[in-house]
Amino acid sequence: EVQLVESGGGLVQPGGSLRLSCAASGFTFSDYEMNWVRQAPGKGLEWVSYISSSGGTIHYADSVKGRFTISRDNAKNSLYLQMNSLRAEDTAVYYCARDAMFGLCFDSWGQGTLVTVAS
Amino acid sequence: EIVLTQSPATLSLSPGERATLSCRASQSVGTYLAWYQQKPGQAPRLLIYDASNRATGVPARFSGSGSGTDFTLTISSLEPEDFAVYYCHQRSTWPPYTFGQGTKLEIK
């Protein structure tokens, strides 16, 4: 069974940093492209960042470019999101999401981890 | 950036009725469109990919159609567990990947 388990969320002050992790199991992690998607309280879904299976290609949403860094460790079956210079508008549930092999979509999602940016 | 506009924002129907949800793209996305269902407190769940293909385990009452800029998600006969928020999502031109703002399907 495919499992994605996020961790690392919490309360942080504006300007602070946080590192999210996503532990993958039940599939060959190194074969899959991965993403972070977030959802502000009561709002819709917003794609945040993408990383290719090897880590060689990375993309960011303009809203986080220069502040967030996506990375992965295929030996540890883990995906990461380093978040710096956090702002109130970064408050959201952050999901890791797997790209499907069969089509252009996210076929598996973690349960999410809540990041709250407030003083 | 491709903007996806979903309509209606809220749809009020009764179990057993047919639901038709719309997603319109600001420019053509071909058939690179997916639909997700999200229930309160849960992660999104993939329903439809490539505009009309049902994901594994998705009941046959869910169907997707469309191409280019106009897409439809149809639920043929609503079950109680279908009341949720539905999002469309395009993968044609990226970055960024974009989502629609969602349609809330509520019990009438």
PDB file of C-alpha atoms in Angstrom:
ATOM      1  CA  GLU A   1       0.000   0.000   0.000  1.00  0.00           C
ATOM      2  CA  VAL A   2       1.282   3.423  -0.952  1.00  0.00           C
ATOM      3  CA  GLN A   3       1.841   5.658   2.082  1.00  0.00           C
ATOM      4  CA  LEU A   4       3.006   9.237   2.299  1.00  0.00           C
ATOM      5  CA  VAL A   5       3.418  10.622   5.800  1.00  0.00           C
ATOM      6  CA  GLU A   6       4.242  14.292   6.319  1.00  0.00           C
ATOM      7  CA  SER A   7       5.792  15.719   9.460  1.00  0.00           C
ATOM      8  CA  GLY A   8       7.507  18.859  10.670  1.00  0.00           C
ATOM      9  CA  GLY A   9       4.627  21.294  10.738  1.00  0.00           C
ATOM     10  CA  GLY A  10       3.916  23.622  13.630  1.00  0.00           C
ATOM     11  CA  LEU A  11       3.705  27.198  14.802  1.00  0.00           C
ATOM     12  CA  VAL A  12       6.460  29.551  13.649  1.00  0.00           C
ATOM     13  CA  GLN A  13       6.897  33.308  13.831  1.00  0.00           C
ATOM     14  CA  PRO A  14       6.943  35.469  10.700  1.00  0.00           C
ATOM     15  CA  GLY A  15      10.420  35.422   9.221  1.00  0.00           C
ATOM     16  CA  GLY A  16      11.163  32.045  10.732  1.00  0.00           C
ATOM     17  CA  SER A  17      12.037  28.711   9.161  1.00  0.00           C
ATOM     18  CA  LEU A  18      10.623  25.219   9.150  1.00  0.00           C
ATOM     19  CA  ARG A  19      11.557  21.956   7.434  1.00  0.00           C
ATOM     20  CA  LEU A  20       8.844  19.581   6.343  1.00  0.00           C
ATOM     21  CA  SER A  21       9.451  15.901   5.648  1.00  0.00           C
ATOM     22  CA  CYS A  22       7.448  13.311   3.769  1.00  0.00           C
ATOM     23  CA  ALA A  23       8.231   9.643   4.382  1.00  0.00           C
ATOM     24  CA  ALA A  24       7.246   7.367   1.517  1.00  0.00           C
ATOM     25  CA  SER A  25       6.585   3.645   1.630  1.00  0.00           C
ATOM     26  CA  GLY A  26       4.850   0.943  -0.375  1.00  0.00           C
ATOM     27  CA  PHE A  27       6.416   1.892  -3.700  1.00  0.00           C
ATOM     28  CA  THR A  28       9.804   2.510  -5.316  1.00  0.00           C
ATOM     29  CA  PHE A  29      10.253   6.132  -4.289  1.00  0.00           C
ATOM     30  CA  SER A  30      13.200   6.764  -6.607  1.00  0.00           C
ATOM     31  CA  ASP A  31      11.022   6.069  -9.662  1.00  0.00           C
ATOM     32  CA  TYR A  32       8.539   8.853  -8.968  1.00  0.00           C
ATOM     33  CA  GLU A  33       8.375  12.601  -9.375  1.00  0.00           C
ATOM     34  CA  MET A  34       7.073  14.326  -6.264  1.00  0.00           C
ATOM     35  CA  ASN A  35       5.397  17.578  -5.299  1.00  0.00           C
ATOM     36  CA  TRP A  36       4.301  19.737  -2.409  1.00  0.00           C
ATOM     37  CA  VAL A  37       0.765  21.164  -2.536  1.00  0.00           C
ATOM     38  CA  ARG A  38      -0.717  23.416   0.127  1.00  0.00           C
ATOM     39  CA  GLN A  39      -4.160  24.482   1.262  1.00  0.00           C
ATOM     40  CA  ALA A  40      -4.761  27.583   3.348  1.00  0.00           C
ATOM     41  CA  PRO A  41      -7.529  27.254   5.963  1.00  0.00           C
ATOM     42  CA  GLY A  42     -10.897  27.178   4.226  1.00  0.00           C
ATOM     43  CA  LYS A  43      -9.316  27.750   0.815  1.00  0.00           C
ATOM     44  CA  GLY A  44      -8.484  25.764  -2.318  1.00  0.00           C
ATOM     45  CA  LEU A  45      -5.421  23.828  -3.396  1.00  0.00           C
ATOM     46  CA  GLU A  46      -2.186  25.530  -4.461  1.00  0.00           C
ATOM     47  CA  TRP A  47       0.747  23.697  -6.038  1.00  0.00           C
ATOM     48  CA  VAL A  48       4.007  24.721  -4.330  1.00  0.00           C
ATOM     49  CA  SER A  49       6.925  22.772  -5.771  1.00  0.00           C
ATOM     50  CA  TYR A  50       7.985  19.846  -7.974  1.00  0.00           C
ATOM     51  CA  ILE A  51      11.063  17.636  -8.013  1.00  0.00           C
ATOM     52  CA  SER A  52      11.968  15.013 -10.587  1.00  0.00           C
ATOM     53  CA  SER A  53      12.747  11.444  -9.617  1.00  0.00           C
ATOM     54  CA  SER A  54      16.509  12.064  -9.623  1.00  0.00           C
ATOM     55  CA  GLY A  55      16.244  15.527  -8.107  1.00  0.00           C
ATOM     56  CA  GLY A  56      17.777  17.061 -11.204  1.00  0.00           C
ATOM     57  CA  THR A  57      14.748  19.157 -12.175  1.00  0.00           C
ATOM     58  CA  ILE A  58      12.984  21.416  -9.713  1.00  0.00           C
ATOM     59  CA  HIS A  59      10.197  23.985 -10.081  1.00  0.00           C
ATOM     60  CA  TYR A  60       8.539  26.393  -7.673  1.00  0.00           C
ATOM     61  CA  ALA A  61       5.423  28.495  -7.581  1.00  0.00           C
ATOM     62  CA  ASP A  62       6.228  32.193  -7.836  1.00  0.00           C
ATOM     63  CA  SER A  63       4.752  32.716  -4.363  1.00  0.00           C
ATOM     64  CA  VAL A  64       7.539  30.665  -2.733  1.00  0.00           C
ATOM     65  CA  LYS A  65      10.440  31.044  -5.161  1.00  0.00           C
ATOM     66  CA  GLY A  66      13.606  32.130  -3.388  1.00  0.00           C
ATOM     67  CA  ARG A  67      12.235  31.204   0.047  1.00  0.00           C
ATOM     68  CA  PHE A  68      11.414  27.482  -0.184  1.00  0.00           C
ATOM     69  CA  THR A  69      13.716  24.631  -1.230  1.00  0.00           C
ATOM     70  CA  ILE A  70      12.503  21.194  -2.241  1.00  0.00           C
ATOM     71  CA  SER A  71      14.827  18.197  -1.989  1.00  0.00           C
ATOM     72  CA  ARG A  72      14.731  14.430  -1.732  1.00  0.00           C
ATOM     73  CA  ASP A  73      16.816  11.567  -0.417  1.00  0.00           C
ATOM     74  CA  ASN A  74      16.031   8.468  -2.438  1.00  0.00           C
ATOM     75  CA  ALA A  75      18.115   6.300  -0.125  1.00  0.00           C
ATOM     76  CA  LYS A  76      15.852   7.339   2.760  1.00  0.00           C
ATOM     77  CA  ASN A  77      12.617   7.348   0.710  1.00  0.00           C
ATOM     78  CA  SER A  78      12.034  10.904   1.836  1.00  0.00           C
ATOM     79  CA  LEU A  79      10.931  14.234   0.396  1.00  0.00           C
ATOM     80  CA  TYR A  80      11.661  17.555   2.080  1.00  0.00           C
ATOM     81  CA  LEU A  81      10.581  21.178   1.957  1.00  0.00           C
ATOM     82  CA  GLN A  82      12.824  23.752   3.606  1.00  0.00           C
ATOM     83  CA  MET A  83      10.778  26.877   4.230  1.00  0.00           C
ATOM     84  CA  ASN A  84      12.560  30.137   5.080  1.00  0.00           C
ATOM     85  CA  SER A  85      11.387  33.727   5.532  1.00  0.00           C
ATOM     86  CA  LEU A  86       7.920  32.476   6.358  1.00  0.00           C
ATOM     87  CA  ARG A  87       4.959  34.821   6.026  1.00  0.00           C
ATOM     88  CA  ALA A  88       1.441  34.762   7.433  1.00  0.00           C
ATOM     89  CA  GLU A  89       0.151  33.849   3.973  1.00  0.00           C
ATOM     90  CA  ASP A  90       2.197  30.620   4.073  1.00  0.00           C
ATOM     91  CA  THR A  91      -0.150  29.309   6.759  1.00  0.00           C
ATOM     92  CA  ALA A  92      -1.645  26.144   5.309  1.00  0.00           C
ATOM     93  CA  VAL A  93      -1.833  22.390   5.391  1.00  0.00           C
ATOM     94  CA  TYR A  94       1.070  21.103   3.319  1.00  0.00           C
ATOM     95  CA  TYR A  95       0.595  17.859   1.413  1.00  0.00           C
ATOM     96  CA  CYS A  96       3.188  15.794  -0.375  1.00  0.00           C
ATOM     97  CA  ALA A  97       1.750  14.374  -3.567  1.00  0.00           C
ATOM     98  CA  ARG A  98       3.079  11.761  -5.958  1.00  0.00           C
ATOM     99  CA  ASP A  99       2.991  12.194  -9.711  1.00  0.00           C
ATOM    100  CA  ALA A 100       1.221   9.327 -11.422  1.00  0.00           C
ATOM    101  CA  MET A 101       3.059   7.093 -13.863  1.00  0.00           C
ATOM    102  CA  PHE A 102      -0.084   6.588 -15.924  1.00  0.00           C
ATOM    103  CA  GLY A 103      -1.123  10.186 -16.499  1.00  0.00           C
ATOM    104  CA  LEU A 104      -0.543  13.787 -15.659  1.00  0.00           C
ATOM    105  CA  CYS A 105      -2.030  13.998 -12.179  1.00  0.00           C
ATOM    106  CA  PHE A 106      -1.299  13.420  -8.504  1.00  0.00           C
ATOM    107  CA  ASP A 107      -2.281   9.852  -7.750  1.00  0.00           C
ATOM    108  CA  SER A 108      -1.357   9.650  -4.073  1.00  0.00           C
ATOM    109  CA  TRP A 109      -1.411  12.227  -1.297  1.00  0.00           C
ATOM    110  CA  GLY A 110      -0.230  12.313   2.284  1.00  0.00           C
ATOM    111  CA  GLN A 111      -2.542  13.331   5.119  1.00  0.00           C
ATOM    112  CA  GLY A 112      -0.914  16.748   5.370  1.00  0.00           C
ATOM    113  CA  THR A 113       0.913  18.727   8.031  1.00  0.00           C
ATOM    114  CA  LEU A 114      -0.264  22.112   9.305  1.00  0.00           C
ATOM    115  CA  VAL A 115       2.068  25.081   9.220  1.00  0.00           C
ATOM    116  CA  THR A 116       0.931  28.173  11.111  1.00  0.00           C
ATOM    117  CA  VAL A 117       2.865  31.395  10.730  1.00  0.00           C
ATOM    118  CA  ALA A 118       1.899  33.840  13.465  1.00  0.00           C
ATOM    119  CA  SER A 119       3.399  35.947  16.205  1.00  0.00           C
TER     120      SER A 119
ATOM    121  CA  GLU B   1      -0.453  30.831 -16.138  1.00  0.00           C
ATOM    122  CA  ILE B   2      -3.573  28.872 -17.017  1.00  0.00           C
ATOM    123  CA  VAL B   3      -6.562  29.835 -14.891  1.00  0.00           C
ATOM    124  CA  LEU B   4      -9.232  27.222 -14.209  1.00  0.00           C
ATOM    125  CA  THR B   5     -12.720  28.472 -13.356  1.00  0.00           C
ATOM    126  CA  GLN B   6     -15.167  26.026 -11.787  1.00  0.00           C
ATOM    127  CA  SER B   7     -18.912  26.430 -11.718  1.00  0.00           C
ATOM    128  CA  PRO B   8     -21.078  26.510  -9.811  1.00  0.00           C
ATOM    129  CA  ALA B   9     -19.291  27.404  -6.597  1.00  0.00           C
ATOM    130  CA  THR B  10     -21.900  25.435  -4.657  1.00  0.00           C
ATOM    131  CA  LEU B  11     -24.289  22.792  -5.934  1.00  0.00           C
ATOM    132  CA  SER B  12     -27.187  21.656  -3.763  1.00  0.00           C
ATOM    133  CA  LEU B  13     -28.676  18.312  -4.743  1.00  0.00           C
ATOM    134  CA  SER B  14     -30.341  15.285  -3.179  1.00  0.00           C
ATOM    135  CA  PRO B  15     -29.100  11.694  -3.100  1.00  0.00           C
ATOM    136  CA  GLY B  16     -30.074   9.903  -6.298  1.00  0.00           C
ATOM    137  CA  GLU B  17     -29.902  13.058  -8.424  1.00  0.00           C
ATOM    138  CA  ARG B  18     -27.415  13.706 -11.203  1.00  0.00           C
ATOM    139  CA  ALA B  19     -24.598  16.192 -10.609  1.00  0.00           C
ATOM    140  CA  THR B  20     -22.870  18.136 -13.354  1.00  0.00           C
ATOM    141  CA  LEU B  21     -19.765  20.147 -12.430  1.00  0.00           C
ATOM    142  CA  SER B  22     -17.974  22.413 -14.877  1.00  0.00           C
ATOM    143  CA  CYS B  23     -14.345  23.491 -15.264  1.00  0.00           C
ATOM    144  CA  ARG B  24     -13.274  26.049 -17.852  1.00  0.00           C
ATOM    145  CA  ALA B  25      -9.640  26.786 -18.720  1.00  0.00           C
ATOM    146  CA  SER B  26      -8.332  30.197 -19.784  1.00  0.00           C
ATOM    147  CA  GLN B  27      -6.530  28.515 -22.693  1.00  0.00           C
ATOM    148  CA  SER B  28      -6.497  25.035 -24.153  1.00  0.00           C
ATOM    149  CA  VAL B  29      -5.161  22.265 -21.940  1.00  0.00           C
ATOM    150  CA  GLY B  30      -5.883  19.503 -24.438  1.00  0.00           C
ATOM    151  CA  THR B  31      -7.046  16.600 -22.299  1.00  0.00           C
ATOM    152  CA  TYR B  32      -4.492  17.180 -19.534  1.00  0.00           C
ATOM    153  CA  LEU B  33      -7.133  17.723 -16.893  1.00  0.00           C
ATOM    154  CA  ALA B  34      -7.784  15.833 -13.664  1.00  0.00           C
ATOM    155  CA  TRP B  35     -10.542  15.893 -11.054  1.00  0.00           C
ATOM    156  CA  TYR B  36     -10.138  15.378  -7.312  1.00  0.00           C
ATOM    157  CA  GLN B  37     -12.598  14.891  -4.466  1.00  0.00           C
ATOM    158  CA  GLN B  38     -11.888  16.266  -1.010  1.00  0.00           C
ATOM    159  CA  LYS B  39     -13.875  15.581   2.128  1.00  0.00           C
ATOM    160  CA  PRO B  40     -13.497  17.651   5.323  1.00  0.00           C
ATOM    161  CA  GLY B  41     -10.268  16.916   7.155  1.00  0.00           C
ATOM    162  CA  GLN B  42      -9.014  14.613   4.411  1.00  0.00           C
ATOM    163  CA  ALA B  43      -6.479  14.816   1.623  1.00  0.00           C
ATOM    164  CA  PRO B  44      -7.723  15.127  -1.943  1.00  0.00           C
ATOM    165  CA  ARG B  45      -8.445  11.888  -3.790  1.00  0.00           C
ATOM    166  CA  LEU B  46      -7.869  11.423  -7.510  1.00  0.00           C
ATOM    167  CA  LEU B  47     -11.072  10.643  -9.407  1.00  0.00           C
ATOM    168  CA  ILE B  48     -10.429  11.351 -13.094  1.00  0.00           C
ATOM    169  CA  TYR B  49      -7.250  11.890 -15.113  1.00  0.00           C
ATOM    170  CA  ASP B  50      -6.628  12.828 -18.738  1.00  0.00           C
ATOM    171  CA  ALA B  51     -10.132  14.338 -18.765  1.00  0.00           C
ATOM    172  CA  SER B  52     -12.072  11.084 -18.945  1.00  0.00           C
ATOM    173  CA  ASN B  53     -10.168   8.193 -17.345  1.00  0.00           C
ATOM    174  CA  ARG B  54     -11.370   6.958 -13.973  1.00  0.00           C
ATOM    175  CA  ALA B  55      -8.691   6.298 -11.402  1.00  0.00           C
ATOM    176  CA  THR B  56      -8.402   2.885  -9.808  1.00  0.00           C
ATOM    177  CA  GLY B  57     -11.261   2.123  -7.458  1.00  0.00           C
ATOM    178  CA  VAL B  58     -13.427   5.074  -8.499  1.00  0.00           C
ATOM    179  CA  PRO B  59     -17.078   4.051  -8.938  1.00  0.00           C
ATOM    180  CA  ALA B  60     -18.541   4.030 -12.428  1.00  0.00           C
ATOM    181  CA  ARG B  61     -21.075   6.709 -11.489  1.00  0.00           C
ATOM    182  CA  PHE B  62     -18.223   9.224 -11.845  1.00  0.00           C
ATOM    183  CA  SER B  63     -17.385  10.250 -15.398  1.00  0.00           C
ATOM    184  CA  GLY B  64     -15.365  13.027 -16.983  1.00  0.00           C
ATOM    185  CA  SER B  65     -15.593  14.600 -20.392  1.00  0.00           C
ATOM    186  CA  GLY B  66     -14.301  17.502 -22.433  1.00  0.00           C
ATOM    187  CA  SER B  67     -11.194  18.767 -24.146  1.00  0.00           C
ATOM    188  CA  GLY B  68      -9.559  22.064 -24.923  1.00  0.00           C
ATOM    189  CA  THR B  69     -11.081  24.589 -22.536  1.00  0.00           C
ATOM    190  CA  ASP B  70     -14.360  23.050 -21.350  1.00  0.00           C
ATOM    191  CA  PHE B  71     -14.622  20.054 -19.058  1.00  0.00           C
ATOM    192  CA  THR B  72     -17.361  18.344 -17.094  1.00  0.00           C
ATOM    193  CA  LEU B  73     -17.427  15.964 -14.150  1.00  0.00           C
ATOM    194  CA  THR B  74     -20.696  14.055 -13.945  1.00  0.00           C
ATOM    195  CA  ILE B  75     -21.945  11.964 -11.049  1.00  0.00           C
ATOM    196  CA  SER B  76     -24.825   9.962 -12.462  1.00  0.00           C
ATOM    197  CA  SER B  77     -26.697   9.205  -9.234  1.00  0.00           C
ATOM    198  CA  LEU B  78     -25.477  10.793  -6.034  1.00  0.00           C
ATOM    199  CA  GLU B  79     -24.639   8.632  -3.051  1.00  0.00           C
ATOM    200  CA  PRO B  80     -24.428  10.128   0.472  1.00  0.00           C
ATOM    201  CA  GLU B  81     -20.629   9.772   0.434  1.00  0.00           C
ATOM    202  CA  ASP B  82     -20.316  11.908  -2.715  1.00  0.00           C
ATOM    203  CA  PHE B  83     -21.051  15.181  -0.942  1.00  0.00           C
ATOM    204  CA  ALA B  84     -17.678  16.889  -0.848  1.00  0.00           C
ATOM    205  CA  VAL B  85     -15.593  19.536  -2.593  1.00  0.00           C
ATOM    206  CA  TYR B  86     -14.373  18.826  -6.119  1.00  0.00           C
ATOM    207  CA  TYR B  87     -11.335  20.395  -7.762  1.00  0.00           C
ATOM    208  CA  CYS B  88     -10.157  20.363 -11.350  1.00  0.00           C
ATOM    209  CA  HIS B  89      -6.429  20.529 -12.103  1.00  0.00           C
ATOM    210  CA  GLN B  90      -4.425  21.116 -15.262  1.00  0.00           C
ATOM    211  CA  ARG B  91      -1.062  19.703 -16.238  1.00  0.00           C
ATOM    212  CA  SER B  92      -0.843  21.055 -19.779  1.00  0.00           C
ATOM    213  CA  THR B  93       1.367  24.073 -19.268  1.00  0.00           C
ATOM    214  CA  TRP B  94       3.626  24.281 -16.250  1.00  0.00           C
ATOM    215  CA  PRO B  95       5.035  25.536 -14.069  1.00  0.00           C
ATOM    216  CA  PRO B  96       2.826  26.295 -12.409  1.00  0.00           C
ATOM    217  CA  TYR B  97       0.383  23.459 -12.155  1.00  0.00           C
ATOM    218  CA  THR B  98      -2.977  25.068 -11.386  1.00  0.00           C
ATOM    219  CA  PHE B  99      -6.226  24.093  -9.708  1.00  0.00           C
ATOM    220  CA  GLY B 100      -9.735  25.415  -9.982  1.00  0.00           C
ATOM    221  CA  GLN B 101     -11.209  27.108  -6.932  1.00  0.00           C
ATOM    222  CA  GLY B 102     -13.457  24.140  -6.198  1.00  0.00           C
ATOM    223  CA  THR B 103     -17.153  23.255  -6.322  1.00  0.00           C
ATOM    224  CA  LYS B 104     -18.836  22.324  -3.068  1.00  0.00           C
ATOM    225  CA  LEU B 105     -21.446  19.632  -3.569  1.00  0.00           C
ATOM    226  CA  GLU B 106     -23.858  19.804  -0.652  1.00  0.00           C
ATOM    227  CA  ILE B 107     -26.957  17.904   0.373  1.00  0.00           C
ATOM    228  CA  LYS B 108     -30.190  19.696  -0.417  1.00  0.00           C
TER     229      LYS B 108
END
